[in-house]
PDB file of C-alpha atoms in Angstrom:
ATOM      1  CA  VAL A   1      35.340 -11.737 -99.445  1.00 67.00           C
ATOM      2  CA  ILE A   2      33.323 -10.876-102.556  1.00 83.00           C
ATOM      3  CA  ASP A   3      31.526  -7.861-101.062  1.00 83.00           C
ATOM      4  CA  PRO A   4      34.452  -5.365-101.198  1.00 86.00           C
ATOM      5  CA  PHE A   5      34.981  -6.144-104.897  1.00 91.00           C
ATOM      6  CA  ALA A   6      31.246  -5.893-105.551  1.00 92.00           C
ATOM      7  CA  THR A   7      31.096  -2.512-103.812  1.00 91.00           C
ATOM      8  CA  ARG A   8      33.981  -1.088-105.843  1.00 94.00           C
ATOM      9  CA  ALA A   9      32.564  -2.459-109.090  1.00 94.00           C
ATOM     10  CA  THR A  10      29.156  -0.997-108.249  1.00 94.00           C
ATOM     11  CA  LEU A  11      30.621   2.459-107.647  1.00 95.00           C
ATOM     12  CA  PHE A  12      32.533   2.292-110.928  1.00 94.00           C
ATOM     13  CA  LEU A  13      29.449   1.250-112.910  1.00 94.00           C
ATOM     14  CA  ALA A  14      27.259   3.865-111.242  1.00 93.00           C
ATOM     15  CA  ASN A  15      29.722   6.690-111.888  1.00 93.00           C
ATOM     16  CA  ASN A  16      30.972   5.763-115.357  1.00 93.00           C
ATOM     17  CA  THR A  17      28.212   3.861-117.167  1.00 91.00           C
ATOM     18  CA  ARG A  18      24.470   3.801-117.703  1.00 91.00           C
ATOM     19  CA  VAL A  19      24.175   0.035-117.473  1.00 94.00           C
ATOM     20  CA  SER A  20      20.963  -1.068-115.769  1.00 93.00           C
ATOM     21  CA  PRO A  21      20.777  -3.495-112.830  1.00 94.00           C
ATOM     22  CA  ASN A  22      18.690  -5.876-114.964  1.00 94.00           C
ATOM     23  CA  VAL A  23      21.521  -6.114-117.489  1.00 95.00           C
ATOM     24  CA  ILE A  24      23.900  -7.048-114.675  1.00 96.00           C
ATOM     25  CA  THR A  25      21.423  -9.718-113.542  1.00 96.00           C
ATOM     26  CA  ALA A  26      21.254 -11.085-117.091  1.00 96.00           C
ATOM     27  CA  VAL A  27      25.063 -11.264-117.259  1.00 97.00           C
ATOM     28  CA  SER A  28      25.085 -13.118-113.940  1.00 96.00           C
ATOM     29  CA  LEU A  29      22.542 -15.590-115.289  1.00 97.00           C
ATOM     30  CA  LEU A  30      24.528 -16.208-118.486  1.00 98.00           C
ATOM     31  CA  LEU A  31      27.693 -16.795-116.476  1.00 98.00           C
ATOM     32  CA  SER A  32      25.868 -19.275-114.243  1.00 97.00           C
ATOM     33  CA  VAL A  33      24.746 -21.201-117.333  1.00 98.00           C
ATOM     34  CA  LEU A  34      28.369 -21.265-118.505  1.00 98.00           C
ATOM     35  CA  SER A  35      29.627 -22.471-115.116  1.00 98.00           C
ATOM     36  CA  SER A  36      27.084 -25.295-115.073  1.00 98.00           C
ATOM     37  CA  PHE A  37      28.218 -26.365-118.557  1.00 98.00           C
ATOM     38  CA  LEU A  38      31.847 -26.404-117.407  1.00 98.00           C
ATOM     39  CA  PHE A  39      30.930 -28.433-114.320  1.00 98.00           C
ATOM     40  CA  PHE A  40      29.040 -30.927-116.473  1.00 97.00           C
ATOM     41  CA  LYS A  41      32.090 -31.323-118.724  1.00 97.00           C
ATOM     42  CA  GLY A  42      34.334 -31.941-115.722  1.00 97.00           C
ATOM     43  CA  LEU A  43      36.189 -28.632-116.002  1.00 98.00           C
ATOM     44  CA  LEU A  44      35.864 -28.073-112.286  1.00 98.00           C
ATOM     45  CA  TRP A  45      38.249 -25.231-111.465  1.00 97.00           C
ATOM     46  CA  GLN A  46      37.145 -23.312-114.547  1.00 98.00           C
ATOM     47  CA  GLY A  47      33.513 -23.797-113.555  1.00 98.00           C
ATOM     48  CA  ALA A  48      34.261 -22.717-109.985  1.00 98.00           C
ATOM     49  CA  LEU A  49      35.882 -19.465-111.121  1.00 98.00           C
ATOM     50  CA  ILE A  50      33.059 -18.652-113.540  1.00 98.00           C
ATOM     51  CA  TYR A  51      30.532 -19.431-110.797  1.00 98.00           C
ATOM     52  CA  GLU A  52      32.217 -16.941-108.465  1.00 96.00           C
ATOM     53  CA  LEU A  53      32.201 -14.365-111.244  1.00 96.00           C
ATOM     54  CA  SER A  54      28.478 -14.999-111.675  1.00 97.00           C
ATOM     55  CA  PHE A  55      28.001 -14.518-107.941  1.00 95.00           C
ATOM     56  CA  LEU A  56      29.980 -11.266-108.088  1.00 96.00           C
ATOM     57  CA  PHE A  57      27.573  -9.878-110.691  1.00 96.00           C
ATOM     58  CA  ASP A  58      24.668 -11.116-108.572  1.00 95.00           C
ATOM     59  CA  CYS A  59      26.012  -9.025-105.679  1.00 94.00           C
ATOM     60  CA  ILE A  60      26.420  -5.996-107.919  1.00 95.00           C
ATOM     61  CA  ASP A  61      22.906  -5.818-109.396  1.00 93.00           C
ATOM     62  CA  GLY A  62      21.110  -5.161-106.117  1.00 91.00           C
ATOM     63  CA  LYS A  63      23.717  -2.660-104.934  1.00 93.00           C
ATOM     64  CA  LEU A  64      23.545  -0.845-108.268  1.00 94.00           C
ATOM     65  CA  ALA A  65      19.744  -0.708-108.141  1.00 93.00           C
ATOM     66  CA  GLN A  66      19.794   0.832-104.662  1.00 91.00           C
ATOM     67  CA  LEU A  67      22.619   3.255-105.412  1.00 91.00           C
ATOM     68  CA  THR A  68      21.050   4.580-108.623  1.00 90.00           C
ATOM     69  CA  GLY A  69      17.456   4.504-107.398  1.00 88.00           C
ATOM     70  CA  ARG A  70      16.408   1.982-110.038  1.00 88.00           C
ATOM     71  CA  SER A  71      14.988  -0.713-107.802  1.00 87.00           C
ATOM     72  CA  SER A  72      11.844  -2.278-109.220  1.00 87.00           C
ATOM     73  CA  LEU A  73       9.557  -5.224-108.622  1.00 88.00           C
ATOM     74  CA  LYS A  74      10.512  -6.574-112.038  1.00 89.00           C
ATOM     75  CA  GLY A  75      14.180  -6.410-111.105  1.00 89.00           C
ATOM     76  CA  ILE A  76      13.577  -8.174-107.798  1.00 89.00           C
ATOM     77  CA  TRP A  77      11.711 -11.018-109.500  1.00 91.00           C
ATOM     78  CA  LEU A  78      14.372 -11.283-112.204  1.00 92.00           C
ATOM     79  CA  ASP A  79      17.088 -11.494-109.559  1.00 92.00           C
ATOM     80  CA  MET A  80      15.204 -14.189-107.644  1.00 90.00           C
ATOM     81  CA  PHE A  81      14.650 -16.147-110.868  1.00 92.00           C
ATOM     82  CA  ALA A  82      18.346 -15.916-111.779  1.00 93.00           C
ATOM     83  CA  ASP A  83      19.359 -17.081-108.287  1.00 93.00           C
ATOM     84  CA  LYS A  84      17.176 -20.189-108.493  1.00 92.00           C
ATOM     85  CA  ILE A  85      18.319 -21.014-112.019  1.00 95.00           C
ATOM     86  CA  ARG A  86      21.971 -20.699-110.950  1.00 95.00           C
ATOM     87  CA  LEU A  87      21.390 -22.964-107.959  1.00 95.00           C
ATOM     88  CA  ILE A  88      19.480 -25.657-109.852  1.00 95.00           C
ATOM     89  CA  LEU A  89      21.638 -25.719-113.002  1.00 96.00           C
ATOM     90  CA  ASN A  90      24.944 -25.912-111.153  1.00 97.00           C
ATOM     91  CA  THR A  91      23.675 -28.504-108.678  1.00 96.00           C
ATOM     92  CA  LEU A  92      22.344 -30.614-111.539  1.00 96.00           C
ATOM     93  CA  ALA A  93      25.598 -30.272-113.479  1.00 97.00           C
ATOM     94  CA  LEU A  94      27.735 -31.377-110.527  1.00 97.00           C
ATOM     95  CA  ALA A  95      25.331 -34.217-109.778  1.00 95.00           C
ATOM     96  CA  LEU A  96      25.538 -35.506-113.354  1.00 95.00           C
ATOM     97  CA  TYR A  97      29.317 -35.191-113.382  1.00 95.00           C
ATOM     98  CA  SER A  98      29.894 -36.856-110.009  1.00 92.00           C
ATOM     99  CA  GLY A  99      27.073 -39.388-110.213  1.00 89.00           C
ATOM    100  CA  LYS A 100      25.955 -38.462-106.674  1.00 81.00           C
ATOM    101  CA  ALA A 101      22.411 -37.366-107.398  1.00 89.00           C
ATOM    102  CA  MET A 102      21.005 -38.078-103.929  1.00 92.00           C
ATOM    103  CA  LEU A 103      23.542 -35.877-102.147  1.00 90.00           C
ATOM    104  CA  ALA A 104      22.936 -33.064-104.623  1.00 92.00           C
ATOM    105  CA  LEU A 105      19.166 -33.444-104.276  1.00 92.00           C
ATOM    106  CA  LEU A 106      19.426 -33.274-100.486  1.00 93.00           C
ATOM    107  CA  PHE A 107      21.563 -30.132-100.721  1.00 93.00           C
ATOM    108  CA  VAL A 108      19.253 -28.234-103.061  1.00 92.00           C
ATOM    109  CA  SER A 109      16.157 -29.312-101.111  1.00 91.00           C
ATOM    110  CA  LEU A 110      17.576 -28.102 -97.795  1.00 89.00           C
ATOM    111  CA  TYR A 111      18.839 -24.918 -99.439  1.00 87.00           C
ATOM    112  CA  LEU A 112      15.431 -23.995-100.833  1.00 88.00           C
ATOM    113  CA  TRP A 113      13.696 -25.012 -97.613  1.00 84.00           C
ATOM    114  CA  GLN A 114      15.994 -22.729 -95.616  1.00 79.00           C
ATOM    115  CA  GLN A 115      14.925 -19.822 -97.823  1.00 78.00           C
ATOM    116  CA  ILE A 116      11.273 -20.650 -97.155  1.00 80.00           C
ATOM    117  CA  GLU A 117      11.978 -20.888 -93.425  1.00 72.00           C
ATOM    118  CA  GLY A 118      13.717 -17.518 -93.545  1.00 67.00           C
ATOM    119  CA  LEU A 119      10.605 -15.911 -95.007  1.00 67.00           C
ATOM    120  CA  PHE A 120       8.515 -17.533 -92.279  1.00 63.00           C
ATOM    121  CA  TYR A 121      10.747 -16.296 -89.454  1.00 58.00           C
ATOM    122  CA  LEU A 122      10.854 -12.832 -91.005  1.00 58.00           C
ATOM    123  CA  SER A 123       7.081 -12.661 -91.405  1.00 58.00           C
ATOM    124  CA  THR A 124       6.494 -13.724 -87.798  1.00 59.00           C
ATOM    125  CA  GLY A 125       9.113 -11.312 -86.442  1.00 54.00           C
ATOM    126  CA  ALA A 126      10.817 -14.178 -84.644  1.00 50.00           C
ATOM    127  CA  VAL A 127      14.266 -13.396 -85.993  1.00 49.00           C
ATOM    128  CA  GLY A 128      15.884 -10.005 -86.183  1.00 48.00           C
ATOM    129  CA  GLU A 129      13.224  -7.743 -84.667  1.00 44.00           C
ATOM    130  CA  LYS A 130      13.861  -8.215 -80.958  1.00 50.00           C
ATOM    131  CA  ARG A 131      16.861  -6.708 -79.202  1.00 50.00           C
ATOM    132  CA  CYS A 132      19.496  -9.274 -78.353  1.00 53.00           C
ATOM    133  CA  GLU A 133      19.375  -8.357 -74.661  1.00 47.00           C
ATOM    134  CA  ASP A 134      15.615  -8.898 -74.594  1.00 48.00           C
ATOM    135  CA  VAL A 135      15.814 -12.325 -76.188  1.00 46.00           C
ATOM    136  CA  MET A 136      19.066 -13.641 -74.699  1.00 48.00           C
ATOM    137  CA  GLU A 137      18.515 -12.564 -71.098  1.00 51.00           C
ATOM    138  CA  GLY A 138      21.633 -12.918 -68.982  1.00 49.00           C
ATOM    139  CA  LYS A 139      23.883 -13.525 -72.001  1.00 54.00           C
ATOM    140  CA  ARG A 140      25.366 -10.092 -72.609  1.00 62.00           C
ATOM    141  CA  LEU A 141      28.709 -11.471 -73.820  1.00 62.00           C
ATOM    142  CA  ILE A 142      26.961 -13.264 -76.676  1.00 59.00           C
ATOM    143  CA  CYS A 143      25.114 -10.066 -77.534  1.00 63.00           C
ATOM    144  CA  LYS A 144      28.360  -8.064 -77.557  1.00 67.00           C
ATOM    145  CA  ILE A 145      29.965 -10.599 -79.888  1.00 64.00           C
ATOM    146  CA  ARG A 146      26.974 -10.455 -82.225  1.00 60.00           C
ATOM    147  CA  GLU A 147      27.052  -6.656 -82.224  1.00 66.00           C
ATOM    148  CA  TYR A 148      30.790  -6.626 -83.022  1.00 63.00           C
ATOM    149  CA  PHE A 149      30.276  -8.954 -85.982  1.00 57.00           C
ATOM    150  CA  ARG A 150      27.343  -6.825 -87.163  1.00 62.00           C
ATOM    151  CA  ARG A 151      29.390  -3.604 -87.095  1.00 65.00           C
ATOM    152  CA  LYS A 152      32.270  -5.263 -88.949  1.00 58.00           C
ATOM    153  CA  ARG A 153      29.828  -6.778 -91.458  1.00 56.00           C
ATOM    154  CA  LEU A 154      31.079 -10.260 -90.597  1.00 53.00           C
ATOM    155  CA  ILE A 155      28.966 -13.397 -90.540  1.00 59.00           C
ATOM    156  CA  LEU A 156      28.858 -15.027 -87.118  1.00 58.00           C
ATOM    157  CA  LEU A 157      27.151 -18.157 -88.453  1.00 64.00           C
ATOM    158  CA  PRO A 158      27.453 -19.560 -91.986  1.00 70.00           C
ATOM    159  CA  ASP A 159      24.474 -18.877 -94.214  1.00 78.00           C
ATOM    160  CA  LEU A 160      23.401 -19.550 -97.806  1.00 84.00           C
ATOM    161  CA  VAL A 161      26.395 -17.731 -99.282  1.00 88.00           C
ATOM    162  CA  GLU A 162      28.820 -19.961 -97.389  1.00 89.00           C
ATOM    163  CA  GLN A 163      26.869 -23.025 -98.508  1.00 92.00           C
ATOM    164  CA  ASP A 164      27.228 -21.825-102.102  1.00 93.00           C
ATOM    165  CA  THR A 165      30.953 -21.365-101.587  1.00 94.00           C
ATOM    166  CA  PHE A 166      31.537 -24.923-100.431  1.00 95.00           C
ATOM    167  CA  ALA A 167      29.214 -26.569-102.950  1.00 96.00           C
ATOM    168  CA  PHE A 168      30.210 -24.642-106.065  1.00 97.00           C
ATOM    169  CA  PHE A 169      33.678 -23.241-105.367  1.00 97.00           C
ATOM    170  CA  ILE A 170      35.715 -25.037-102.708  1.00 96.00           C
ATOM    171  CA  GLY A 171      34.419 -28.518-103.540  1.00 96.00           C
ATOM    172  CA  PRO A 172      35.119 -28.200-107.281  1.00 97.00           C
ATOM    173  CA  LEU A 173      38.524 -26.564-106.667  1.00 97.00           C
ATOM    174  CA  LEU A 174      39.484 -29.507-104.452  1.00 96.00           C
ATOM    175  CA  LYS A 175      37.991 -31.873-107.047  1.00 95.00           C
ATOM    176  CA  ASP A 176      35.837 -33.336-104.291  1.00 95.00           C
ATOM    177  CA  ILE A 177      32.196 -32.674-105.162  1.00 95.00           C
ATOM    178  CA  ASN A 178      30.899 -34.882-102.368  1.00 94.00           C
ATOM    179  CA  LEU A 179      32.889 -32.995 -99.729  1.00 95.00           C
ATOM    180  CA  GLY A 180      31.571 -29.663-101.004  1.00 96.00           C
ATOM    181  CA  PHE A 181      27.962 -30.812-100.877  1.00 95.00           C
ATOM    182  CA  LEU A 182      28.408 -32.516 -97.505  1.00 95.00           C
ATOM    183  CA  VAL A 183      29.906 -29.447 -95.814  1.00 95.00           C
ATOM    184  CA  ALA A 184      27.201 -27.260 -97.367  1.00 94.00           C
ATOM    185  CA  ILE A 185      24.515 -29.590 -95.996  1.00 94.00           C
ATOM    186  CA  LEU A 186      26.053 -29.521 -92.508  1.00 94.00           C
ATOM    187  CA  LEU A 187      26.215 -25.714 -92.582  1.00 93.00           C
ATOM    188  CA  ASN A 188      22.586 -25.634 -93.665  1.00 90.00           C
ATOM    189  CA  LEU A 189      21.507 -27.853 -90.784  1.00 90.00           C
ATOM    190  CA  LEU A 190      23.544 -25.753 -88.329  1.00 89.00           C
ATOM    191  CA  LYS A 191      21.921 -22.519 -89.499  1.00 83.00           C
ATOM    192  CA  ARG A 192      18.421 -23.994 -89.411  1.00 80.00           C
ATOM    193  CA  THR A 193      18.998 -25.372 -85.918  1.00 84.00           C
ATOM    194  CA  VAL A 194      20.097 -21.934 -84.685  1.00 78.00           C
ATOM    195  CA  ASN A 195      17.089 -20.247 -86.307  1.00 73.00           C
ATOM    196  CA  PHE A 196      14.776 -22.833 -84.770  1.00 73.00           C
ATOM    197  CA  TYR A 197      16.334 -22.195 -81.358  1.00 72.00           C
ATOM    198  CA  LYS A 198      16.043 -18.421 -81.748  1.00 69.00           C
ATOM    199  CA  PHE A 199      12.432 -18.764 -82.836  1.00 68.00           C
ATOM    200  CA  PHE A 200      11.421 -20.507 -79.639  1.00 65.00           C
ATOM    201  CA  ILE A 201      13.513 -18.149 -77.478  1.00 60.00           C
ATOM    202  CA  ALA A 202      11.742 -15.203 -79.113  1.00 52.00           C
ATOM    203  CA  GLY A 203       8.405 -16.881 -78.580  1.00 52.00           C
ATOM    204  CA  ASN A 204       9.086 -17.549 -74.907  1.00 55.00           C
ATOM    205  CA  ALA A 205      10.370 -13.997 -74.383  1.00 52.00           C
ATOM    206  CA  GLY A 206       7.213 -12.635 -75.976  1.00 50.00           C
ATOM    207  CA  ASP A 207       5.020 -14.783 -73.743  1.00 51.00           C
ATOM    208  CA  ASN A 208       6.841 -13.538 -70.667  1.00 52.00           C
TER     209      ASN A 208
END
């Protein structure tokens, strides 16, 4: 949903301004601090909207860096730092407001662990490097569905972005923080289960 807006905004900034990707990252970080403050004060729908605006800028910075050829290691680290700060501050703010610290702690722990797992799967080549037909032998329909979603840039399975959406946007908009965190946790466990399954399929295919 956000990506089309981020793409248009990126093209506008690239063609009409000289703003740097790092400035966009800084704006995203400042907005995430503001959203966490609003969450802490119980201004849930305001915090949710500001959080989405922060996420929009987070989508723009990387696109702008690639489009203008200004990607840098410093920018990558700054973006990663801003992402973690946004996650931790907004989780903490909602936890303090709702009084459900354990649920929030479980969410942020699983979220960060999924990112670590993703790096592991990527480094081992277990996910994403083998052709679908090679890994999912005899399941061509599944492969065709995955390829259709890939071409349309649709997400077949919910990932970290969808977890963010439930925890920091849908939950606060519905004024049900617990529901947002709970759905995000379930999506996290679903994604990790699928990755775990794919890892062992890839391993077995490689052995054969």
